[in-house]
Short mmCIF file of C-alpha atoms and ligand atoms in Angstrom, two decimals:
data_model
loop_
_atom_site.label_atom_id
_atom_site.label_comp_id
_atom_site.label_asym_id
_atom_site.label_seq_id
_atom_site.Cartn_x
_atom_site.Cartn_y
_atom_site.Cartn_z
CA UNK A 1 0.00 0.00 0.00
CA UNK A 2 1.24 3.49 -0.83
CA UNK A 3 1.08 6.61 1.31
CA UNK A 4 -2.15 8.42 0.37
CA UNK A 5 -0.36 11.56 -0.85
CA UNK A 6 -3.61 12.99 -2.10
CA UNK A 7 -4.93 13.08 1.40
CA UNK A 8 -5.20 16.67 2.59
CA UNK A 9 -3.08 15.97 5.69
CA UNK A 10 -0.05 14.73 3.77
CA UNK A 11 -0.51 17.29 0.99
CA UNK A 12 -0.43 20.21 3.43
CA UNK A 13 2.55 18.82 5.36
CA UNK A 14 4.54 18.23 2.15
CA UNK A 15 3.74 21.72 0.84
CA UNK A 16 4.75 23.39 4.10
CA UNK A 17 7.95 21.34 4.22
CA UNK A 18 8.82 22.75 0.81
CA UNK A 19 7.90 26.35 1.69
CA UNK A 20 9.87 26.32 4.96
CA UNK A 21 12.64 24.21 3.48
CA UNK A 22 12.46 21.69 6.32
CA UNK A 23 13.01 17.92 6.02
CA UNK A 24 9.87 16.05 7.10
CA UNK A 25 8.99 12.32 7.24
CA UNK A 26 6.16 10.01 8.27
CA UNK A 27 7.66 7.49 10.71
CA UNK A 28 6.93 4.69 13.17
CA UNK A 29 3.70 2.76 13.59
CA UNK A 30 1.86 4.43 10.70
CA UNK A 31 4.50 3.33 8.19
CA UNK A 32 4.63 -0.18 9.65
CA UNK A 33 0.85 -0.53 9.54
CA UNK A 34 0.66 0.93 6.03
CA UNK A 35 3.08 -1.71 4.77
CA UNK A 36 1.00 -4.34 6.56
CA UNK A 37 -1.98 -2.95 4.63
CA UNK A 38 -3.58 -1.71 7.83
CA UNK A 39 -4.87 1.83 8.18
CA UNK A 40 -3.79 3.52 11.36
CA UNK A 41 -5.35 6.60 12.97
CA UNK A 42 -2.08 7.68 14.61
CA UNK A 43 0.37 9.49 12.39
CA UNK A 44 3.89 10.25 13.65
CA UNK A 45 5.67 13.06 11.81
CA UNK A 46 9.42 13.51 12.15
CA UNK A 47 10.67 17.05 11.54
CA UNK A 48 14.39 17.66 11.13
CA UNK A 49 14.34 20.97 12.98
CA UNK A 50 11.80 22.68 15.21
CA UNK A 51 8.91 20.17 15.40
CA UNK A 52 6.63 22.41 17.44
CA UNK A 53 7.04 25.41 15.13
CA UNK A 54 6.33 23.24 12.09
CA UNK A 55 3.27 21.69 13.78
CA UNK A 56 1.90 25.19 14.43
CA UNK A 57 2.09 25.98 10.71
CA UNK A 58 0.30 22.74 9.84
CA UNK A 59 -2.42 23.33 12.43
CA UNK A 60 -3.01 26.83 11.05
CA UNK A 61 -3.34 25.72 7.42
CA UNK A 62 -5.51 22.70 8.31
CA UNK A 63 -7.55 24.96 10.59
CA UNK A 64 -7.38 22.16 13.17
CA UNK A 65 -9.49 22.76 16.26
CA UNK A 66 -7.34 20.66 18.57
CA UNK A 67 -3.71 21.60 18.82
CA UNK A 68 -1.65 20.70 21.90
CA UNK A 69 1.98 21.37 22.71
CA UNK A 70 3.79 19.05 25.13
CA UNK A 71 6.69 21.26 26.17
CA UNK A 72 8.43 18.66 28.36
CA UNK A 73 8.53 16.17 25.49
CA UNK A 74 9.20 18.75 22.80
CA UNK A 75 6.27 17.41 20.80
CA UNK A 76 2.96 18.71 19.50
CA UNK A 77 -0.26 17.02 18.57
CA UNK A 78 -2.99 17.89 16.11
CA UNK A 79 -6.36 16.19 16.13
CA UNK A 80 -7.85 16.46 12.69
CA UNK A 81 -10.78 14.46 11.34
CA UNK A 82 -10.30 11.07 12.98
CA UNK A 83 -6.54 11.36 13.07
CA UNK A 84 -4.08 12.11 15.83
CA UNK A 85 -0.99 13.59 14.26
CA UNK A 86 2.09 13.77 16.46
CA UNK A 87 5.05 16.01 15.55
CA UNK A 88 8.52 15.55 16.93
CA UNK A 89 11.82 17.25 16.13
CA UNK A 90 14.63 14.87 15.18
CA UNK A 91 16.62 14.00 18.28
CA UNK A 92 19.48 12.06 19.67
CA UNK A 93 19.11 10.34 23.02
CA UNK A 94 21.51 9.33 25.76
CA UNK A 95 20.51 7.20 28.71
CA UNK A 96 21.51 6.88 32.34
CA UNK A 97 21.37 3.50 34.09
CA UNK A 98 18.70 4.35 36.64
CA UNK A 99 16.11 5.87 34.32
CA UNK A 100 14.33 5.13 31.06
CA UNK A 101 14.03 8.84 30.36
CA UNK A 102 16.98 9.92 28.24
CA UNK A 103 18.58 13.29 27.99
CA UNK A 104 17.81 14.69 24.59
CA UNK A 105 19.67 16.83 22.10
CA UNK A 106 18.87 17.90 18.57
CA UNK A 107 19.84 15.32 16.00
CA UNK A 108 19.79 14.36 12.34
CA UNK A 109 17.28 12.17 10.55
CA UNK A 110 19.59 9.16 11.08
CA UNK A 111 20.01 9.93 14.80
CA UNK A 112 16.27 9.87 15.19
CA UNK A 113 15.78 6.65 13.24
CA UNK A 114 18.55 5.00 15.27
CA UNK A 115 16.89 5.79 18.60
CA UNK A 116 13.82 3.73 17.60
CA UNK A 117 13.34 0.29 19.08
CA UNK A 118 12.56 -2.24 16.34
CA UNK A 119 13.36 -2.45 12.64
CA UNK A 120 9.66 -2.59 11.75
CA UNK A 121 9.15 0.64 13.73
CA UNK A 122 12.14 2.43 12.22
CA UNK A 123 11.00 2.96 8.65
CA UNK A 124 10.19 6.39 7.27
CA UNK A 125 8.35 7.77 4.25
CA UNK A 126 9.65 11.01 2.82
CA UNK A 127 7.39 14.05 2.52
CA UNK A 128 10.13 16.04 0.81
CA UNK A 129 9.83 17.11 -2.81
CA UNK A 130 13.01 15.44 -4.07
CA UNK A 131 11.91 11.91 -3.01
CA UNK A 132 8.26 12.32 -2.10
CA UNK A 133 6.62 9.07 -0.99
CA UNK A 134 9.84 7.05 -0.94
CA UNK A 135 10.24 4.50 1.87
CA UNK A 136 13.54 4.88 3.72
CA UNK A 137 14.46 1.67 5.44
CA UNK A 138 17.90 1.88 7.06
CA UNK A 139 17.51 -1.15 9.34
CA UNK A 140 15.81 -3.66 7.05
CA UNK A 141 12.31 -3.27 8.41
CA UNK A 142 10.62 -4.26 5.15
CA UNK A 143 12.43 -7.56 5.13
CA UNK A 144 11.54 -8.23 8.77
CA UNK A 145 7.90 -7.41 8.07
CA UNK A 146 7.95 -9.98 5.28
CA UNK A 147 9.59 -12.56 7.53
CA UNK A 148 7.34 -11.58 10.44
CA UNK A 149 10.21 -10.87 12.80
CA UNK A 150 10.62 -8.44 15.69
CA UNK A 151 14.26 -7.36 15.74
CA UNK A 152 15.99 -4.48 17.51
CA UNK A 153 17.52 -1.76 15.35
CA UNK A 154 20.93 -2.26 16.96
CA UNK A 155 22.64 -4.01 19.85
CA UNK A 156 19.71 -5.52 21.73
CA UNK A 157 21.57 -5.57 25.03
CA UNK A 158 21.98 -1.79 24.94
CA UNK A 159 18.54 -1.11 23.49
CA UNK A 160 16.76 -3.06 26.27
CA UNK A 161 19.01 -1.86 29.05
CA UNK A 162 18.49 1.79 27.97
CA UNK A 163 14.72 1.48 28.08
CA UNK A 164 13.44 -1.79 29.58
CA UNK A 165 9.88 -0.98 28.52
CA UNK A 166 11.00 -2.05 25.04
CA UNK A 167 11.15 -5.66 26.25
CA UNK A 168 7.42 -5.61 26.87
CA UNK A 169 6.86 -3.75 23.62
CA UNK A 170 8.72 -6.49 21.72
CA UNK A 171 6.51 -9.18 23.21
CA UNK A 172 3.39 -7.09 22.76
CA UNK A 173 4.12 -6.46 19.05
CA UNK A 174 4.90 -10.17 18.57
CA UNK A 175 1.56 -11.04 20.16
CA UNK A 176 -0.45 -8.36 18.31
CA UNK A 177 1.06 -9.09 14.91
CA UNK A 178 1.68 -12.81 15.41
CA UNK A 179 5.40 -12.33 14.70
CA UNK A 180 8.37 -14.23 16.10
CA UNK A 181 11.09 -12.47 18.07
CA UNK A 182 14.56 -12.69 16.55
CA UNK A 183 16.85 -14.97 18.58
CA UNK A 184 19.43 -12.35 19.54
CA UNK A 185 16.72 -9.87 20.36
CA UNK A 186 15.13 -12.45 22.68
CA UNK A 187 18.50 -13.12 24.31
CA UNK A 188 18.70 -9.39 24.97
CA UNK A 189 15.32 -9.53 26.72
CA UNK A 190 16.32 -12.49 28.87
CA UNK A 191 19.54 -10.77 29.87
CA UNK A 192 17.87 -7.50 30.80
CA UNK A 193 14.58 -8.80 32.21
CA UNK A 194 15.64 -7.80 35.73
CA UNK A 195 15.76 -4.15 34.57
CA UNK A 196 11.96 -4.09 34.29
CA UNK A 197 11.94 -2.82 37.87
CA UNK A 198 12.62 0.74 36.71
CA UNK A 199 9.43 0.83 34.63
CA UNK A 200 6.27 2.27 36.17
CA UNK A 201 3.45 -0.15 36.89
CA UNK A 202 1.03 1.82 34.71
CA UNK A 203 3.19 1.33 31.63
CA UNK A 204 3.60 -2.37 32.36
CA UNK A 205 -0.16 -2.78 32.67
CA UNK A 206 -0.69 -0.88 29.39
CA UNK A 207 1.41 -3.46 27.60
CA UNK A 208 -0.24 -6.40 29.41
CA UNK A 209 -3.62 -5.02 28.35
CA UNK A 210 -2.51 -4.96 24.73
CA UNK A 211 -1.28 -8.55 25.01
CA UNK A 212 -4.60 -9.64 26.53
CA UNK A 213 -6.46 -7.96 23.69
CA UNK A 214 -4.37 -9.55 20.94
CA UNK A 215 -5.96 -12.43 19.04
CA UNK A 216 -4.05 -15.16 20.84
CA UNK A 217 -3.01 -13.79 24.24
CA UNK A 218 -1.41 -17.10 25.26
CA UNK A 219 1.38 -16.46 22.77
CA UNK A 220 2.35 -13.21 24.47
CA UNK A 221 2.16 -14.76 27.94
CA UNK A 222 4.32 -17.71 26.92
CA UNK A 223 6.94 -15.24 25.65
CA UNK A 224 6.66 -13.30 28.92
CA UNK A 225 7.24 -16.54 30.79
CA UNK A 226 10.16 -17.74 28.65
CA UNK A 227 11.90 -14.39 28.86
CA UNK A 228 11.79 -14.36 32.65
CA UNK A 229 9.61 -11.23 32.71
CA UNK A 230 6.43 -12.90 33.94
CA UNK A 231 7.90 -14.02 37.26
CA UNK A 232 9.00 -10.43 37.85
CA UNK A 233 5.77 -8.66 36.98
CA UNK A 234 3.09 -11.24 37.79
CA UNK A 235 4.78 -13.89 39.97
CA UNK A 236 1.37 -15.16 41.05
CA UNK A 237 0.66 -16.32 37.50
CA UNK A 238 4.05 -17.80 36.86
CA UNK A 239 3.77 -19.87 40.06
CA UNK A 240 0.81 -21.69 38.52
CA UNK A 241 3.23 -23.44 36.21
CA UNK A 242 4.13 -27.06 36.69
CA UNK A 243 2.65 -30.45 37.41
CA UNK A 244 3.16 -32.59 40.50
CA UNK A 245 2.70 -36.31 40.85
CA UNK A 246 1.84 -38.28 43.95
CA UNK A 247 0.55 -41.86 44.29
CA UNK A 248 0.48 -41.88 40.50
CA UNK A 249 -1.91 -38.96 40.43
CA UNK A 250 -1.15 -35.67 38.67
CA UNK A 251 -3.02 -32.41 38.41
CA UNK A 252 -3.28 -30.23 35.32
CA UNK A 253 -0.73 -27.47 34.71
CA UNK A 254 -2.69 -24.46 35.89
CA UNK A 255 -0.58 -21.96 33.94
CA UNK A 256 -1.35 -23.51 30.57
CA UNK A 257 -4.94 -24.10 31.62
CA UNK A 258 -5.23 -20.40 32.48
CA UNK A 259 -3.82 -19.40 29.10
CA UNK A 260 -6.27 -21.68 27.32
CA UNK A 261 -9.12 -20.08 29.25
CA UNK A 262 -7.91 -16.60 28.27
CA UNK A 263 -7.64 -17.61 24.60
CA UNK A 264 -11.13 -19.13 24.64
CA UNK A 265 -12.50 -15.99 26.29
CA UNK A 266 -10.71 -13.73 23.81
CA UNK A 267 -12.35 -15.55 20.91
CA UNK A 268 -15.71 -14.52 22.36
CA UNK A 269 -15.17 -11.09 23.90
CA UNK A 270 -13.12 -7.92 23.73
CA UNK A 271 -13.97 -6.87 27.28
CA UNK A 272 -10.56 -6.17 28.79
CA UNK A 273 -11.55 -6.74 32.43
CA UNK A 274 -13.29 -9.99 31.65
CA UNK A 275 -10.01 -11.13 30.11
CA UNK A 276 -8.22 -10.10 33.31
CA UNK A 277 -10.73 -12.18 35.26
CA UNK A 278 -9.83 -15.10 32.99
CA UNK A 279 -6.13 -14.53 33.63
CA UNK A 280 -6.65 -14.42 37.39
CA UNK A 281 -9.48 -16.92 37.86
CA UNK A 282 -7.25 -19.71 39.21
CA UNK A 283 -4.58 -17.50 40.77
CA UNK A 284 -5.43 -18.92 44.21
CA UNK A 285 -4.46 -22.44 43.18
CA UNK A 286 -0.82 -22.11 44.09
CA UNK A 287 -1.55 -21.41 47.74
CA UNK A 288 -4.37 -23.91 48.15
CA UNK A 289 -2.86 -26.95 46.47
CA UNK A 290 -2.96 -30.07 48.66
CA UNK A 291 -2.52 -33.76 48.14
CA UNK A 292 -5.10 -35.86 49.95
CA UNK A 293 -4.14 -39.51 50.12
CA UNK A 294 -6.73 -41.64 48.40
CA UNK A 295 -8.43 -38.60 46.90
CA UNK A 296 -5.80 -36.81 44.84
CA UNK A 297 -4.95 -33.15 44.31
CA UNK A 298 -7.35 -30.55 45.65
CA UNK A 299 -7.50 -26.77 45.52
CA UNK A 300 -10.23 -26.14 48.06
CA UNK A 301 -11.06 -22.50 48.57
CA UNK A 302 -8.89 -21.32 45.68
CA UNK A 303 -11.66 -18.96 44.56
CA UNK A 304 -11.60 -17.19 47.95
CA UNK A 305 -7.82 -16.95 48.08
CA UNK A 306 -7.89 -15.90 44.41
CA UNK A 307 -10.35 -13.06 45.07
CA UNK A 308 -8.07 -11.83 47.83
CA UNK A 309 -5.05 -11.97 45.51
CA UNK A 310 -6.95 -9.97 42.87
CA UNK A 311 -7.12 -7.09 45.29
CA UNK A 312 -3.40 -7.35 46.11
CA UNK A 313 -2.42 -7.49 42.44
CA UNK A 314 -4.64 -4.57 41.45
CA UNK A 315 -3.17 -2.42 44.20
CA UNK A 316 0.42 -3.39 43.48
CA UNK A 317 0.04 -2.84 39.74
CA UNK A 318 -1.79 0.46 40.27
CA UNK A 319 -4.71 -0.83 38.24
CA UNK A 320 -8.11 0.90 38.45
CA UNK A 321 -9.61 -0.14 41.76
CA UNK A 322 -12.89 1.79 41.60
CA UNK A 323 -15.22 -0.42 39.60
CA UNK A 324 -12.99 -2.85 37.82
CA UNK A 325 -11.35 -4.42 40.86
CA UNK A 326 -14.64 -5.41 42.56
CA UNK A 327 -15.84 -6.72 39.19
CA UNK A 328 -12.79 -8.94 38.64
CA UNK A 329 -12.83 -10.01 42.28
CA UNK A 330 -16.46 -11.03 42.04
CA UNK A 331 -15.95 -13.06 38.89
CA UNK A 332 -12.96 -14.86 40.42
CA UNK A 333 -14.94 -15.51 43.60
CA UNK A 334 -17.93 -16.95 41.72
CA UNK A 335 -16.17 -18.66 38.81
CA UNK A 336 -16.91 -22.20 40.01
CA UNK A 337 -20.59 -21.65 40.63
CA UNK A 338 -22.03 -22.05 37.14
CA UNK A 339 -19.92 -25.12 36.43
CA UNK A 340 -21.06 -26.79 39.64
CA UNK A 341 -24.65 -26.18 38.56
CA UNK A 342 -23.90 -27.68 35.19
CA UNK A 343 -22.40 -30.81 36.75
CA UNK A 344 -25.28 -31.45 39.11
CA UNK A 345 -29.03 -31.51 38.82
CA UNK A 346 -29.99 -27.83 38.74
CA UNK A 347 -32.54 -26.68 41.27
CA UNK A 348 -34.46 -23.44 40.84
CA UNK A 349 -33.20 -22.11 44.12
CA UNK A 350 -29.54 -22.63 43.18
CA UNK A 351 -30.15 -20.74 39.95
CA UNK A 352 -31.94 -17.94 41.81
CA UNK A 353 -28.98 -17.60 44.18
CA UNK A 354 -26.57 -17.41 41.28
CA UNK A 355 -28.65 -14.71 39.59
CA UNK A 356 -28.85 -12.81 42.87
CA UNK A 357 -25.14 -12.95 43.62
CA UNK A 358 -23.85 -12.27 40.11
CA UNK A 359 -26.33 -9.46 39.41
CA UNK A 360 -25.49 -7.52 36.26
CA UNK A 361 -22.30 -9.53 35.78
CA UNK A 362 -24.11 -12.82 35.29
CA UNK A 363 -23.55 -12.97 31.52
CA UNK A 364 -19.83 -12.31 31.96
CA UNK A 365 -19.62 -14.93 34.70
CA UNK A 366 -21.29 -17.51 32.45
CA UNK A 367 -18.88 -16.67 29.65
CA UNK A 368 -15.92 -17.09 31.99
CA UNK A 369 -17.23 -20.37 33.37
CA UNK A 370 -17.84 -21.71 29.88
CA UNK A 371 -14.33 -20.74 28.80
CA UNK A 372 -13.06 -22.54 31.91
CA UNK A 373 -13.96 -25.86 30.28
CA UNK A 374 -10.65 -27.13 28.92
CA UNK A 375 -10.97 -30.85 29.43
CA UNK A 376 -9.29 -33.02 26.78
CA UNK A 377 -12.17 -35.46 27.02
CA UNK A 378 -14.36 -34.37 24.13
CA UNK A 379 -17.39 -36.24 25.39
CA UNK A 380 -17.19 -34.44 28.71
CA UNK A 381 -16.79 -31.08 27.00
CA UNK A 382 -19.82 -31.71 24.81
CA UNK A 383 -21.91 -32.71 27.82
CA UNK A 384 -20.87 -29.60 29.81
CA UNK A 385 -21.61 -27.29 26.91
CA UNK A 386 -25.01 -28.88 26.44
CA UNK A 387 -25.78 -28.47 30.14
CA UNK A 388 -24.60 -24.86 29.94
CA UNK A 389 -27.19 -24.25 27.30
CA UNK A 390 -29.84 -25.72 29.59
CA UNK A 391 -28.61 -23.57 32.46
CA UNK A 392 -28.87 -20.43 30.31
CA UNK A 393 -32.43 -21.36 29.34
CA UNK A 394 -33.33 -21.97 32.95
CA UNK A 395 -31.87 -18.60 33.94
CA UNK A 396 -34.03 -16.84 31.36
CA UNK A 397 -37.12 -18.68 32.65
CA UNK A 398 -36.47 -17.85 36.28
CA UNK A 399 -35.54 -14.26 35.56
CA UNK A 400 -38.82 -13.71 33.80
CA UNK A 401 -40.73 -15.29 36.64
CA UNK A 402 -38.95 -13.96 39.69
CA UNK A 403 -37.09 -10.76 38.74
CA UNK A 404 -34.13 -11.66 40.93
CA UNK A 405 -31.45 -9.74 39.06
CA UNK A 406 -30.82 -6.43 40.85
CA UNK A 407 -32.94 -7.77 43.67
CA UNK A 408 -34.58 -5.05 45.76
CA UNK A 409 -35.82 -6.21 49.19
CA UNK A 410 -39.64 -6.10 49.06
CA UNK A 411 -39.65 -4.84 52.66
CA UNK A 412 -37.05 -2.36 53.86
CA UNK A 413 -35.17 -2.31 57.15
CA UNK A 414 -36.78 1.01 58.07
CA UNK A 415 -40.23 -0.43 57.61
CA UNK A 416 -39.39 -3.40 59.81
CA UNK A 417 -38.15 -1.02 62.54
CA UNK A 418 -41.29 1.12 62.31
CA UNK A 419 -43.79 -1.73 62.28
CA UNK A 420 -42.22 -3.63 65.18
CA UNK A 421 -41.07 -0.55 67.02
CA UNK A 422 -37.42 -1.62 66.92
CA UNK A 423 -34.29 0.49 66.95
CA UNK A 424 -31.47 -0.50 64.57
CA UNK A 425 -30.23 -3.93 65.68
CA UNK A 426 -29.17 -7.34 64.42
CA UNK A 427 -32.75 -8.66 64.50
CA UNK A 428 -33.74 -6.22 61.72
CA UNK A 429 -30.97 -7.53 59.47
CA UNK A 430 -31.83 -11.14 60.33
CA UNK A 431 -35.47 -10.65 59.41
CA UNK A 432 -34.53 -9.00 56.13
CA UNK A 433 -32.15 -11.85 55.30
CA UNK A 434 -34.77 -14.48 56.07
CA UNK A 435 -37.19 -12.85 53.65
CA UNK A 436 -34.47 -12.76 50.99
CA UNK A 437 -33.60 -16.43 51.60
CA UNK A 438 -37.26 -17.45 51.43
CA UNK A 439 -37.56 -15.75 48.03
CA UNK A 440 -34.33 -17.25 46.70
CA UNK A 441 -35.30 -20.70 47.98
CA UNK A 442 -38.70 -20.41 46.33
CA UNK A 443 -40.64 -20.59 49.62
CA UNK A 444 -42.44 -17.36 48.75
CA UNK A 445 -42.69 -15.38 45.50
CA UNK A 446 -40.78 -12.12 45.06
CA UNK A 447 -43.81 -9.99 45.99
CA UNK A 448 -44.52 -7.48 48.75
CA UNK A 449 -47.72 -9.02 50.08
CA UNK A 450 -46.20 -12.50 50.40
CA UNK A 451 -43.09 -11.01 51.98
CA UNK A 452 -45.09 -9.17 54.66
CA UNK A 453 -47.14 -12.27 55.50
CA UNK A 454 -43.94 -14.26 55.81
CA UNK A 455 -42.36 -11.53 57.94
CA UNK A 456 -45.27 -11.54 60.38
CA UNK A 457 -45.00 -15.31 60.69
CA UNK A 458 -41.28 -15.43 61.42
CA UNK A 459 -41.54 -12.41 63.73
CA UNK A 460 -44.16 -14.17 65.78
CA UNK A 461 -41.72 -17.01 66.39
CA UNK A 462 -39.42 -14.40 67.92
CA UNK A 463 -42.27 -13.02 70.02
CA UNK A 464 -42.22 -9.74 68.11
CA UNK A 465 -45.56 -8.01 67.71
CA UNK A 466 -46.25 -5.59 64.89
CA UNK A 467 -48.45 -2.53 65.03
CA UNK A 468 -50.68 -3.67 62.16
CA UNK A 469 -52.05 -0.16 61.58
CA UNK A 470 -48.63 0.98 60.45
CA UNK A 471 -48.27 -1.70 57.79
CA UNK A 472 -48.95 -0.56 54.26
CA UNK A 473 -49.49 -3.76 52.30
CA UNK A 474 -49.00 -2.13 48.96
CA UNK A 475 -46.40 0.44 48.08
P1 ATP B 1 1.10 1.45 18.59
O1 ATP B 1 0.68 2.87 18.45
O2 ATP B 1 0.32 0.47 17.84
O3 ATP B 1 1.33 1.07 20.01
P2 ATP B 1 3.59 2.41 17.55
O4 ATP B 1 4.73 1.73 16.88
O5 ATP B 1 2.94 3.52 16.81
O6 ATP B 1 2.55 1.29 17.92
P3 ATP B 1 4.06 4.30 19.62
O7 ATP B 1 4.26 4.05 21.06
O8 ATP B 1 2.88 5.05 19.14
O9 ATP B 1 4.11 2.87 18.93
O10 ATP B 1 5.38 4.99 19.10
C1 ATP B 1 5.57 5.49 17.80
C2 ATP B 1 6.99 5.19 17.34
O11 ATP B 1 7.94 5.75 18.25
C3 ATP B 1 7.33 3.71 17.30
O12 ATP B 1 6.94 3.12 16.10
C4 ATP B 1 8.82 3.72 17.50
O13 ATP B 1 9.48 4.04 16.29
C5 ATP B 1 9.03 4.87 18.45
N1 ATP B 1 9.02 4.42 19.85
C6 ATP B 1 7.97 4.46 20.70
N2 ATP B 1 8.32 4.03 21.92
C7 ATP B 1 9.63 3.74 21.86
C8 ATP B 1 10.58 3.25 22.80
N3 ATP B 1 10.24 2.99 24.05
N4 ATP B 1 11.85 3.10 22.37
C9 ATP B 1 12.19 3.37 21.09
N5 ATP B 1 11.35 3.81 20.18
C10 ATP B 1 10.08 4.00 20.53
MG1 MG B 2 1.35 4.79 17.61
#
């Protein structure tokens, strides 16, 4: 695919380059994606000279509404149509051991190309009149694109030591593009893996998110594991690796099982936090593993320990704890519930409880539980999937009948206090819970009148007397 030189954006940039007599190039991800026949919405423009000044001229001619200067980075950004166009002046970088942020000085076109991480990211397309549209490929990026290889532009040891984030970028690009990592480049990652400690957690999570969202996340995670990075950034996941044998009995390798679950989930969803729930669903298995003579390997309570670990991991990795952490925690906590219903005879009350506890996340929980089926026994898998279908039908039935999702107590605590003349105490909560249980167990329907009758009955057993005049039977 060729650069769309007729596009107004490139036309204006090329014209201004000529008028101001400044060397300008399209670089980085846009060029890579163009050659992969993919259209990208991010355009990186390299200006040999004052990038911000040049960007101002472009913004003026394009009459772009959104123009931002990032002084600290020496860059500027224009938002125009659906595009984000980033301008940077050509630079040369030098690094210090303790930081990934280099000191920067003005540089030539070559200096700037040489500071880029991978050959496939280091190609440029000229916007200058003497070679307009020509691809400049100093490091052999075109060849590596053809061979589907991620390779550093220079000495991989130095490139990864300078900025350890590049190790994660290498693996992320491999996973996103389904490329292999060149052998020497991978050696460089292994050697410098320990340097990942200088990278902020937010940047690490950004890359993990991109790996989870790639078509086959397991590929990225296997590379993370083989490079030694996984045990440094998510030791809880890398500890799931391995199989033990006792009395001739083995258990499955929970690392590879987890990856299979994530892949299966990814083929059905692009919800990032559901994928995280898949990654973490069995994280409690390392701590709960036990061998019980005569029984075999057990992981009792791994969902509880797992939910606890979710919280620890989210906090450590500075991941969003507001809504997403409780969501992932809940899915990990409940992940065994649907499958246990599928294995046994399903009662209405068990289904009602599941609907009640999962609430709005029920569909995601079912998707996770279904993806959790990784047995090699095809007959078993077929049976489980069939039962899952039945469970889903049953859920629809019961939801229609009982309106359990987003359950609202038909009688409130305040009402109970008023009617029985009680001050806030444990009894009020107990009574409310008993009504809820009776509804979930199918003893009474989810209706106010039935709930009040039931309340009066159980209150009587506790010798509580209601002031019947205060009771409003309908609301
Ligand atoms: P994507 O936008 O899909 O993540 P990209 O290649 O465009 O991929 P960006 O982070 O947008 O990645 O960076 C744009 C370009 O800047 C890259 O193609 C690369 O040439 C260069 N680059 C970005 N980050 C680094 C880095 N840490 N080290 C070296 N070069 C980098
Ligand atoms: Mg980009």
